[in-house]
Coordinates of C-alpha atoms and ligand atoms in Angstrom, one line a residue:
X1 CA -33.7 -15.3 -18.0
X2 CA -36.4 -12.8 -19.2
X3 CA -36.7 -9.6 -18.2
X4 CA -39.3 -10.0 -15.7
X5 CA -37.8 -12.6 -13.7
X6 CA -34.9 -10.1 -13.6
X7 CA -36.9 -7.4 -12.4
X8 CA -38.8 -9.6 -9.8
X9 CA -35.9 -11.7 -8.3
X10 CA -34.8 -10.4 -5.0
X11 CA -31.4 -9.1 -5.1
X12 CA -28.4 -11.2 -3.8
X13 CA -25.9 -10.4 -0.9
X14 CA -22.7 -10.0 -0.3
X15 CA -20.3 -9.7 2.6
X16 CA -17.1 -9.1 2.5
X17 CA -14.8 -9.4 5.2
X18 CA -12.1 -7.6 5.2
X19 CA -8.2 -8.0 6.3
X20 CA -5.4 -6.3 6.8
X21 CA -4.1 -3.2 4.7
X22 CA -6.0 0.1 3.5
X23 CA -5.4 -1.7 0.1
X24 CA -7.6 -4.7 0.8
X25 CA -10.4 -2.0 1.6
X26 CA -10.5 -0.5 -1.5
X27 CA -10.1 -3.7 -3.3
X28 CA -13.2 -4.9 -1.0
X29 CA -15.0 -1.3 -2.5
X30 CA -13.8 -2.3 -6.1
X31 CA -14.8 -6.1 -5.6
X32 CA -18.8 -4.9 -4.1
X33 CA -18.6 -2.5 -7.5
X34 CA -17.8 -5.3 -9.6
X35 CA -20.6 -7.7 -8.7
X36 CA -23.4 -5.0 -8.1
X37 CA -24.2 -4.7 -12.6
X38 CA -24.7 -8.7 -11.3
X39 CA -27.2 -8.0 -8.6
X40 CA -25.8 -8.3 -5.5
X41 CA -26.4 -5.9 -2.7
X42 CA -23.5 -5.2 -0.1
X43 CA -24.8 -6.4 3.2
X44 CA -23.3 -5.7 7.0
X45 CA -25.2 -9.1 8.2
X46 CA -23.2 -12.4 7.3
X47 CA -26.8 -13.8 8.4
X48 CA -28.4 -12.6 5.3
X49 CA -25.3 -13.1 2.6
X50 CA -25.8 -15.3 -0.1
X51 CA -22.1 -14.8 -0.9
X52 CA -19.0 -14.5 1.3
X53 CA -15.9 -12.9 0.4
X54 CA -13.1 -13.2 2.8
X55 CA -10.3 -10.6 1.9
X56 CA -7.4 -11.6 3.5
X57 CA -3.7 -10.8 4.5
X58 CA -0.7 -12.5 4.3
X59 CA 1.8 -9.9 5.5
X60 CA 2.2 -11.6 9.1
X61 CA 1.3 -14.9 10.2
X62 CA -1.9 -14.2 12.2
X63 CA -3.1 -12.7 9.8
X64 CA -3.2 -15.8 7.5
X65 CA -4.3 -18.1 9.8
X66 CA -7.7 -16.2 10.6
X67 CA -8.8 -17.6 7.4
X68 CA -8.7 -20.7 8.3
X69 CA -10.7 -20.9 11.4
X70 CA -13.3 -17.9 9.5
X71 CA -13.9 -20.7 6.6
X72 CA -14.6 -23.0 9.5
X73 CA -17.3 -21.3 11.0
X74 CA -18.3 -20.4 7.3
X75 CA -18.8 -24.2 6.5
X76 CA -21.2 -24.1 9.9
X77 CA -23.5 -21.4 8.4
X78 CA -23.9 -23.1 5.3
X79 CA -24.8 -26.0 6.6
X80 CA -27.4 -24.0 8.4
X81 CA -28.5 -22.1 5.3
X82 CA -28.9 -25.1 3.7
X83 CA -30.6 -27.2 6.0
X84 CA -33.4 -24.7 6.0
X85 CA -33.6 -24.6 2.0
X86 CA -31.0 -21.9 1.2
X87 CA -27.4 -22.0 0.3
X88 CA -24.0 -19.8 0.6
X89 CA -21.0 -19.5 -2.2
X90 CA -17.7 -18.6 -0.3
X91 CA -14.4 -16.8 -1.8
X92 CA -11.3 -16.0 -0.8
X93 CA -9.6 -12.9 -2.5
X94 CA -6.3 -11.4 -1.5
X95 CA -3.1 -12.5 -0.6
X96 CA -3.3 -15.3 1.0
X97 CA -5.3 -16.4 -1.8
X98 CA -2.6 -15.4 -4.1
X99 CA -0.1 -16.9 -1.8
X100 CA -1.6 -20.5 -1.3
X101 CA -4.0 -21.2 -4.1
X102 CA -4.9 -24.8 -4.3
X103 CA -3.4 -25.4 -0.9
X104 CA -6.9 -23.5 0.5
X105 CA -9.0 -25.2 -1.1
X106 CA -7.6 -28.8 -0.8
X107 CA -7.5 -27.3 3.0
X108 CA -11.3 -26.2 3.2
X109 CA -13.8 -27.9 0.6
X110 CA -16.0 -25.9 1.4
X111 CA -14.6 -22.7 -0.8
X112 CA -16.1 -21.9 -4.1
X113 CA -13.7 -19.7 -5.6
X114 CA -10.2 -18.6 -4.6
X115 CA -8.4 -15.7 -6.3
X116 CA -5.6 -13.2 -6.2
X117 CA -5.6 -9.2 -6.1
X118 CA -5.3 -9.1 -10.1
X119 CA -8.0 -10.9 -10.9
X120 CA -11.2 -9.0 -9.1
X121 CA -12.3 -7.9 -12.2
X122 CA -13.2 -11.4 -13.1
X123 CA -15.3 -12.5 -10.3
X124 CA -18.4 -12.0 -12.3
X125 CA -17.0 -14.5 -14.5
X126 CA -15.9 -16.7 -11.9
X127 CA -19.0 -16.5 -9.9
X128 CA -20.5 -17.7 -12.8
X129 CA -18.2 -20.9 -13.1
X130 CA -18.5 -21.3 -9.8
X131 CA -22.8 -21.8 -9.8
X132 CA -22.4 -24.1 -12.3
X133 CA -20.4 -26.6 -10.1
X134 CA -22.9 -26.2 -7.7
X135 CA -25.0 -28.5 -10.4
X136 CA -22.2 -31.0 -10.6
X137 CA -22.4 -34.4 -8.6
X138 CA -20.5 -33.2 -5.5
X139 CA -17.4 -35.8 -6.2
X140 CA -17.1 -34.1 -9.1
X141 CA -16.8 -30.4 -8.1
X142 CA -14.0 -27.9 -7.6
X143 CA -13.2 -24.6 -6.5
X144 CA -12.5 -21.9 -9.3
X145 CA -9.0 -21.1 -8.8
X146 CA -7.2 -17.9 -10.0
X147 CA -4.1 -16.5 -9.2
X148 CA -2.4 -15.2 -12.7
X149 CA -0.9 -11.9 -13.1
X150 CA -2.9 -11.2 -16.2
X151 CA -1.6 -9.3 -19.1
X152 CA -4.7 -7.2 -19.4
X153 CA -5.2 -3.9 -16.7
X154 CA -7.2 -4.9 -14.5
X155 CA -8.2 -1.1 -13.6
X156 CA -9.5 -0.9 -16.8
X157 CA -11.9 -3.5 -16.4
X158 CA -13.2 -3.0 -13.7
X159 CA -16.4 -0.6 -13.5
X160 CA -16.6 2.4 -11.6
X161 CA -18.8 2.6 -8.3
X162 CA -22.2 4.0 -8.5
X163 CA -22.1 7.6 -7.8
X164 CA -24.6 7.0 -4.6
X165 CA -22.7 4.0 -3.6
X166 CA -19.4 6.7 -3.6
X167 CA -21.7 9.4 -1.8
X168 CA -22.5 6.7 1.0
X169 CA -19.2 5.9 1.4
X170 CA -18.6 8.8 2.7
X171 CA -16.3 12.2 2.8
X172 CA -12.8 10.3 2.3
X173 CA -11.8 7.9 -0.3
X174 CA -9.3 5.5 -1.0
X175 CA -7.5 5.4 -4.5
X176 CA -5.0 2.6 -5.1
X177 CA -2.6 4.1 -7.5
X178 CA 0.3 1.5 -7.5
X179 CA 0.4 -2.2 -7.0
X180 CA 3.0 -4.6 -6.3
X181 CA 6.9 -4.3 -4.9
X182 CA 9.9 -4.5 -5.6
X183 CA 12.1 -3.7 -2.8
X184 CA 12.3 -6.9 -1.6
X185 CA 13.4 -6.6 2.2
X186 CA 14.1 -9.3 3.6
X187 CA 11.1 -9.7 6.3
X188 CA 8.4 -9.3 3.4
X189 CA 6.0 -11.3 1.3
X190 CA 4.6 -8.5 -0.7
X191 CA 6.8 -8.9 -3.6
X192 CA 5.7 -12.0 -4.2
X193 CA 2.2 -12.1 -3.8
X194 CA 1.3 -8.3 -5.0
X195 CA 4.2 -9.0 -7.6
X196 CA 6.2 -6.7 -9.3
X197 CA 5.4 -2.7 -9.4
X198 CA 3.3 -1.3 -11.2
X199 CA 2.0 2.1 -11.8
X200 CA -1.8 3.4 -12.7
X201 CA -2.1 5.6 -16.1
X202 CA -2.3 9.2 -14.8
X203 CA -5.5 9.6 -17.0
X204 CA -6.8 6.9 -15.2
X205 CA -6.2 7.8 -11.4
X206 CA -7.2 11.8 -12.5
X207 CA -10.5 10.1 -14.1
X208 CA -10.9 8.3 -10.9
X209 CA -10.3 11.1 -8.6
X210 CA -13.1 13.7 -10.3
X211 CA -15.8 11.0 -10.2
X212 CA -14.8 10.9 -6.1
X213 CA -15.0 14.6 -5.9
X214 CA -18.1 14.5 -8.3
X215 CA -19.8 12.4 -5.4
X216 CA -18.8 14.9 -2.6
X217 CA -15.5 12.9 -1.6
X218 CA -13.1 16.3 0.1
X219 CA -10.7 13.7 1.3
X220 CA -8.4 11.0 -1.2
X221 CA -5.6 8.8 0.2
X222 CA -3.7 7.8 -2.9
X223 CA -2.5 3.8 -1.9
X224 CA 0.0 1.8 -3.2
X225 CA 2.1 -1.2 -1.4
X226 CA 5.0 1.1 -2.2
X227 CA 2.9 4.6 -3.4
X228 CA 6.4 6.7 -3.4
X229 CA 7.7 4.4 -6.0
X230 CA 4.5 5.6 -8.4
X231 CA 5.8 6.0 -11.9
X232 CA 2.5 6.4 -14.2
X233 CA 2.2 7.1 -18.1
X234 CA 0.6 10.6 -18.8
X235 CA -1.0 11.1 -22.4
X236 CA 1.9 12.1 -23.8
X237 CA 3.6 9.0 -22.7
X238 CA 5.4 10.8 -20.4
X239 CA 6.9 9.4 -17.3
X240 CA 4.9 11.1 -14.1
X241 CA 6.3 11.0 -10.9
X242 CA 4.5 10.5 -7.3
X243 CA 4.9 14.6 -6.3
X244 CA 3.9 15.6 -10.2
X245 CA 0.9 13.2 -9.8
X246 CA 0.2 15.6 -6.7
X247 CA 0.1 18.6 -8.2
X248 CA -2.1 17.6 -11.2
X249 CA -4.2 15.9 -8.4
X250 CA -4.4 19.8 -6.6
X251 CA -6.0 21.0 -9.6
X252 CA -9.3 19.2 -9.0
X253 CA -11.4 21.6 -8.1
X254 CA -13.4 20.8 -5.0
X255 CA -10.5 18.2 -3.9
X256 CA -9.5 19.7 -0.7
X257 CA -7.0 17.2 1.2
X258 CA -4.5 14.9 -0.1
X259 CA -2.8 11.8 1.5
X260 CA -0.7 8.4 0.4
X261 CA 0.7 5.9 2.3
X262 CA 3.1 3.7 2.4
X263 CA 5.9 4.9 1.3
X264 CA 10.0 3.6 0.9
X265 CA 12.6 6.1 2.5
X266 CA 14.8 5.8 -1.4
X267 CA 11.3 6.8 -3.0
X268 CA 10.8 10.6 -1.4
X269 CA 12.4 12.2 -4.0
X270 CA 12.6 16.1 -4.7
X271 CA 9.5 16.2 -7.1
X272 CA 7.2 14.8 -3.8
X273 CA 9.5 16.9 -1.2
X274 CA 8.5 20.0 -3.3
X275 CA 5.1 18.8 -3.5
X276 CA 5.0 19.2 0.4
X277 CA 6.5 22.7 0.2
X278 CA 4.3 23.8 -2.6
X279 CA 0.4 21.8 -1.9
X280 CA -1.1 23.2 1.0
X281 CA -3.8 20.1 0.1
X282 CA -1.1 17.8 1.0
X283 CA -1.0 16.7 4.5
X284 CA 1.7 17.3 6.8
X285 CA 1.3 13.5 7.8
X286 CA 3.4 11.3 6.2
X287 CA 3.8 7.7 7.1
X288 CA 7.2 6.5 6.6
X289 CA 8.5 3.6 7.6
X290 CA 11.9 2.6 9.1
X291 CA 11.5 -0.5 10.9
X292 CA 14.8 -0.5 12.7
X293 CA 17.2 1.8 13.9
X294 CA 20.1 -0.8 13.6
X295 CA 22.3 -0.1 10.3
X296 CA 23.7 -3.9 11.0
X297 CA 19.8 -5.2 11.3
X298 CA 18.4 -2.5 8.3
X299 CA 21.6 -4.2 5.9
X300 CA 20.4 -7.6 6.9
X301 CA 16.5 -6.3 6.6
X302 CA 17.5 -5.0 2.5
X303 CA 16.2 -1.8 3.3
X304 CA 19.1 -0.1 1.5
X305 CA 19.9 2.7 3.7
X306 CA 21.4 3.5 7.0
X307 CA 19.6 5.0 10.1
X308 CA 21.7 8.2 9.7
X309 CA 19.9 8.7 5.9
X310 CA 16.7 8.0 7.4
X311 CA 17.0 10.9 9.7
X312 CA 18.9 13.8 7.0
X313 CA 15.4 12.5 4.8
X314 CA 13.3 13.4 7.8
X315 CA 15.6 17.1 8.3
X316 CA 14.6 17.6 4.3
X317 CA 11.2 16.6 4.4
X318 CA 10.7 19.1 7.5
X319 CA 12.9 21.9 6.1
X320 CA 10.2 21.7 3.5
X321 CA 7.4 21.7 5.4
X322 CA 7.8 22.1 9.3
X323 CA 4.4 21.2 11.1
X324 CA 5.2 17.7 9.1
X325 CA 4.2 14.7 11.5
X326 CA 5.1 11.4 10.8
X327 CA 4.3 7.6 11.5
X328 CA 5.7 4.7 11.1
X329 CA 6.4 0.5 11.4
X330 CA 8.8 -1.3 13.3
X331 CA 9.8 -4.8 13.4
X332 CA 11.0 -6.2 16.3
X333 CA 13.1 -9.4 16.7
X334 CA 14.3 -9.7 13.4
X335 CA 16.6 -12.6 13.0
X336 CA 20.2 -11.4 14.8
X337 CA 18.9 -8.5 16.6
X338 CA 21.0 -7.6 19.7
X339 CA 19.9 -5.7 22.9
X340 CA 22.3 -3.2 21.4
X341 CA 20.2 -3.2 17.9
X342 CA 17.1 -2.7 19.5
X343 CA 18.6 0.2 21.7
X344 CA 19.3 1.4 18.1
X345 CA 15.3 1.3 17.3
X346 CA 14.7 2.8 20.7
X347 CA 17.2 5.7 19.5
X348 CA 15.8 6.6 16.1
X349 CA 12.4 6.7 17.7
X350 CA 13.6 9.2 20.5
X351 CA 15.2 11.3 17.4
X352 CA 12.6 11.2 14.6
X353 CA 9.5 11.7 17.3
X354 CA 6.6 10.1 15.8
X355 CA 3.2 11.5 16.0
X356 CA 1.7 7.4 16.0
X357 CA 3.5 4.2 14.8
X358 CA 2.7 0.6 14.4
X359 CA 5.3 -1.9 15.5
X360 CA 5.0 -6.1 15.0
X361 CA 6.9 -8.9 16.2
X362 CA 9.0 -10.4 13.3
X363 CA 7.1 -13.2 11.8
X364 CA 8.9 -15.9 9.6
X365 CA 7.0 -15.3 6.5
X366 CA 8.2 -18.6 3.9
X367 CA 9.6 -18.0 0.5
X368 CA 11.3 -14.8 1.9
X369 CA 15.1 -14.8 2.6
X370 CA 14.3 -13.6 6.5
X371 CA 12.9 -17.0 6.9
X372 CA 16.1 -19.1 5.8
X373 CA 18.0 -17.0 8.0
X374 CA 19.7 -18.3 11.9
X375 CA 19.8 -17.1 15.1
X376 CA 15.9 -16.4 14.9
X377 CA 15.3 -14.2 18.2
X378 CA 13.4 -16.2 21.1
X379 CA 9.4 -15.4 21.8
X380 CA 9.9 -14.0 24.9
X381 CA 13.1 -11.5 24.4
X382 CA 10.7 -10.1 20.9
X383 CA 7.7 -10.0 23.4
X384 CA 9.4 -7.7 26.1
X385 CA 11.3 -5.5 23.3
X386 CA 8.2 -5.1 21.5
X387 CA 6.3 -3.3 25.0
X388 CA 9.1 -1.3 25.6
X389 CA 9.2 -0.1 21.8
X390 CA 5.3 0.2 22.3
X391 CA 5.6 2.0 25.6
X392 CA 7.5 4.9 23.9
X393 CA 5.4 5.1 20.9
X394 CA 2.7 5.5 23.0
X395 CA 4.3 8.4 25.1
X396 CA 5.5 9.9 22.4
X397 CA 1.6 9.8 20.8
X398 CA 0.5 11.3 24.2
X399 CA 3.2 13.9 23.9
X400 CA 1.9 14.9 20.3
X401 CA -1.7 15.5 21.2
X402 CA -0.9 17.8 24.3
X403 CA 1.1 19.5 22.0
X404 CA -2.0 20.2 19.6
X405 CA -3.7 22.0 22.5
X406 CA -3.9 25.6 21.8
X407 CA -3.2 24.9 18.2
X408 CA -6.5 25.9 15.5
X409 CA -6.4 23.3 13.6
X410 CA -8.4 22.5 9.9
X411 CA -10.9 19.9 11.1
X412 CA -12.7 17.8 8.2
X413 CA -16.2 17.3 9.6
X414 CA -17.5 14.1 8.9
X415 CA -20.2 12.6 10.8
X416 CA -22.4 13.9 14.3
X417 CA -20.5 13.1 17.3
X418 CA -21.7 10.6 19.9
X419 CA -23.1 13.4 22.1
X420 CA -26.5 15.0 21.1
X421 CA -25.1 18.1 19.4
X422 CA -21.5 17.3 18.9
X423 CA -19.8 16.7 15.2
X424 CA -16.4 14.4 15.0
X425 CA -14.0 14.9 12.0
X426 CA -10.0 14.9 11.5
X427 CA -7.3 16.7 11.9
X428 CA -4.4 17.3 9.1
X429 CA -2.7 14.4 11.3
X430 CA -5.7 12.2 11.1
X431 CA -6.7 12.9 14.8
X432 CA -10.2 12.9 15.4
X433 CA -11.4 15.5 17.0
X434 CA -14.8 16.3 18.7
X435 CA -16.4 19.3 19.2
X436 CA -20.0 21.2 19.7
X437 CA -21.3 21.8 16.2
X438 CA -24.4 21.7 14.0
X439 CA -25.2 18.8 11.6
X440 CA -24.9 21.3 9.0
X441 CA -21.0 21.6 9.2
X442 CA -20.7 17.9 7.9
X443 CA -19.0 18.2 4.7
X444 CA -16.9 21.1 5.8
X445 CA -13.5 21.9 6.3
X446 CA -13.8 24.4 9.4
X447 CA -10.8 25.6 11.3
X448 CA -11.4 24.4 15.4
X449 CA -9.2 25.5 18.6
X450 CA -8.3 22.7 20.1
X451 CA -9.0 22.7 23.6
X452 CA -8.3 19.3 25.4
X453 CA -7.4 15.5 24.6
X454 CA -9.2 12.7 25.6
X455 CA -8.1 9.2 25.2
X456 CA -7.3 8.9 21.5
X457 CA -9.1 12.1 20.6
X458 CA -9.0 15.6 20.5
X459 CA -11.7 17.9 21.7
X460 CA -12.0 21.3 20.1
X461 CA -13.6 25.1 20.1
X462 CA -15.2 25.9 16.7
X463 CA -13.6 29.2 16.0
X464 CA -14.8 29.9 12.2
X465 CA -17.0 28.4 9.5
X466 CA -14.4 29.4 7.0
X467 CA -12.9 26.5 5.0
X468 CA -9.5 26.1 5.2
Ligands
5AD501 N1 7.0 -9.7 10.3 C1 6.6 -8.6 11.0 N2 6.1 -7.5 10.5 C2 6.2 -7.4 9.1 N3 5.8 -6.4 8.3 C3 6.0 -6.8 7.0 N4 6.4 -8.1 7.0 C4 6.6 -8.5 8.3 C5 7.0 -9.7 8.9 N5 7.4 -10.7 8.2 C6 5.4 -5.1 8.8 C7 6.4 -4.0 8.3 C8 5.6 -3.3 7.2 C9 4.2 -3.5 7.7 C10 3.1 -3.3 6.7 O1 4.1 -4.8 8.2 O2 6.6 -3.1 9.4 O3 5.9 -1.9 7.1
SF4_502 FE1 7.4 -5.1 1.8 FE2 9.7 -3.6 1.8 FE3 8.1 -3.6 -0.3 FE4 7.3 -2.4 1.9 S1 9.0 -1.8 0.7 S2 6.0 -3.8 0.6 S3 8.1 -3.8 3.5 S4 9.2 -5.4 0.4

């Protein structure tokens, strides 16, 4: 193709859908960054997309089956595109992909390519393969398949968002800094279809970072399936923990808040506990799951700890740094769980107090041991513990925002509110918060009274224009 053509040919589109984790969003990010040196063009409209990308989830069984029935209506809009002269290629990325391969697309013909979290920075490549099928006698085509584990990084390879693509993103970023599991409780999938852990160089996730803050990001939430467990390579070939990669993190100058989620009980160590003593950039909201309260359903769940650890972690995370609030996930219905377990969850909820959690039905996921496991909990009994174990979440959520009221918190502006003359940002706990502001205090970190709630807000009283 000459350049000409190039210069003349209208640029492609590509939507991505997107399920599941804060990990499958930045891959989504990192995938749109990959195939824009190609041509292609994010787009919100599934109307206008040339390509389809579905980037799915395979944590809970829901979640995969929305795939299905999404490539269903997918084959629908082809049809439609094609009737009328055009045409639509269709992937599917993440873990289901990485999870059932072949079986999607002996399942749905209609998918071009189907590939796993390590290979994204291939899809160029595969894309690629996957027109030139499209020239093939139809009996005669297939789907571009792949779900290695390659040998080669895929970080490396892949190529860094366009610094206005990173300003349009907005004020907060995502930055996966670990990949992959290996815990291996009982319940989860993730160790086999993220595989086994693995860290991000340190050069490469500080690199990362300064181009964010270069584009005006204030805001990074470092991301890994198990981020606590981060163990990177500095220069120097040094081992670099999650806390150390904090503090080198702090030293970015313009970086002004600092999160990571998810995170293993064993994995908050002293260097990241000091880390929330020492970093006022660091959050005081930590997400750290538990998922049961039982010590008889967390031995059976291979969470290797008891309930009564769980808590002395909590007593030396906030000895470190009290205005701390935490989240977490439960599951409820775990195979053997008693009324007497659950009362157990109900407990450890009551004494950690949780600022928000998210709690699930167990869901036999196959190929983990949970699922070979008896005495699977009825619908009904996991349906009814699961609103109760809601119902106190949700009070204790209610109780946290009155409790900010009167507080000044720092409030990260981010966008006008939905009222002429109103601004919306968040809070250190990831509140949002309204409040009567200029446009020109987007991009600020500006400390705000807080002066009432409102259903899953805050609404606050600028008191200075003072970062924090
Ligand atoms: N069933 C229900 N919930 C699950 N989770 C992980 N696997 C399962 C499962 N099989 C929940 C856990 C985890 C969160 C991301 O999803 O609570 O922390
Ligand atoms: Fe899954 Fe447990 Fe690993 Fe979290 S720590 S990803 S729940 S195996």
């Amino acid at each position: 193709m000459t350049e000409m053509q190039t210069m003349t040919e209208a640029p492609k589109r590509v939507f991505i859908r997107t399920y599941g984790c804060q990990m499958n969003v930045y891959d989504s990010d990192r995938m749109a960054d990959a195939l824009a040196p190609h041509g292609y063009e994010p787009t919100q409209e599934l109307a206008e997309a040339d390509l389809v990308l579905l980037n799915t989830c395979h944590i809970r069984e829901k979640a995969s089956e929305k795939v299905f029935s999404e490539l269903g209506r997918l084959k629908e809009l082809q049809g439609e595109k094609r009737a009328a002269g055009g045409d639509l290629m269709i992937g599917v990325a993440g873990c289901v992909a990485q999870a059932e391969g072949e079986e999607i697309a002996r399942r749905a013909p209609v998918v071009d390519m189907v590939f796993g979290p390590q290979a994204y920075h291939r899809l160029p490549d595969m894309l690629a393969r996957a027109q030139n099928q499209r020239h093939m006698h139809p009996s005669l085509r297939r789907a571009v398949i792949d779900t290695d584990f390659p040998e080669e990084d895929k970080f490396a390879h892949l190529p860094p968002a366009r610094k206005d693509v990173t300003v349009a993103r907005g004020l907060t970023a995502f930055l996966t800094v670990q990949e992959g599991c290996d815990k291996f409780c009982s319940f989860c999938v993730v160790p086999y279809t993220r595989g086994a852990e693995v860290s991000r160089p340190v050069a490469q996730v500080l690199d990362e970072a300064r181009r964010l803050v270069d584009a005006g990001v204030k805001e990074i939430t470092l991301l890994g399936q198990n981020v606590n467990a981060y163990h990177g390579v500095d220069a120097a070939g040094r081992d670099v923990g999650l806390g150390e990669l904090a503090f080198l993190l702090a030293e970015i100058a313009g970086l002004e808040r600092l999160r990571y989620t998810t995170s293993h009980p064993r994995d908050m160590d002293d260097g990241l506990i000091a880390a929330h003593r020492d970093l006022p950039l660091l959050m005081p909201y930590l997400h750290l799951p538990v998922q049961s309260g039982s010590d008889r359903i967390l031995k059976a769940m291979n969470r290797k700890h008891t309930a009564a650890e769980y808590l002395a972690l909590i007593e030396r995370i906030k000895s470190a740094r009290p205005d701390m609030a935490l989240s977490g996930d439960f599951i409820v219905g775990f195979p053997g769980e008693t009324d007497a377990d659950f009362e157990d969850t109900l407990r450890i909820i009551r004494d950690t107090g949780y600022a928000s959690a998210y709690s699930f039905k167990y869901s036999t996921r196959p190929g983990t041991p949970g699922a070979t496991l008896d005495d699977q909990v009825p619908e009904p009994v996991k349906t009814e513990r699961l609103a109760r174990l809601q119902e106190l979440v949700n009070q204790q959520t209610t109780a946290f925002h009155a409790s900010c009221v009167g507080r000044t918190l720092p409030v990260l502006i981010e966008r006008v509110g939905r009222m002429p003359g109103q601004v919306g940002g968040r809070s250190p706990y990831l509140q949002a918060v309204h409040l009567e502001g200029a446009v020109e205090l987007i991009g600020g970190i500006h400390e705000v009274e807080i002066i009432g709630t409102s259903t899953n807000s805050l609404v606050g009283r600028l008191r200075s224009a003072a970062a924090a």
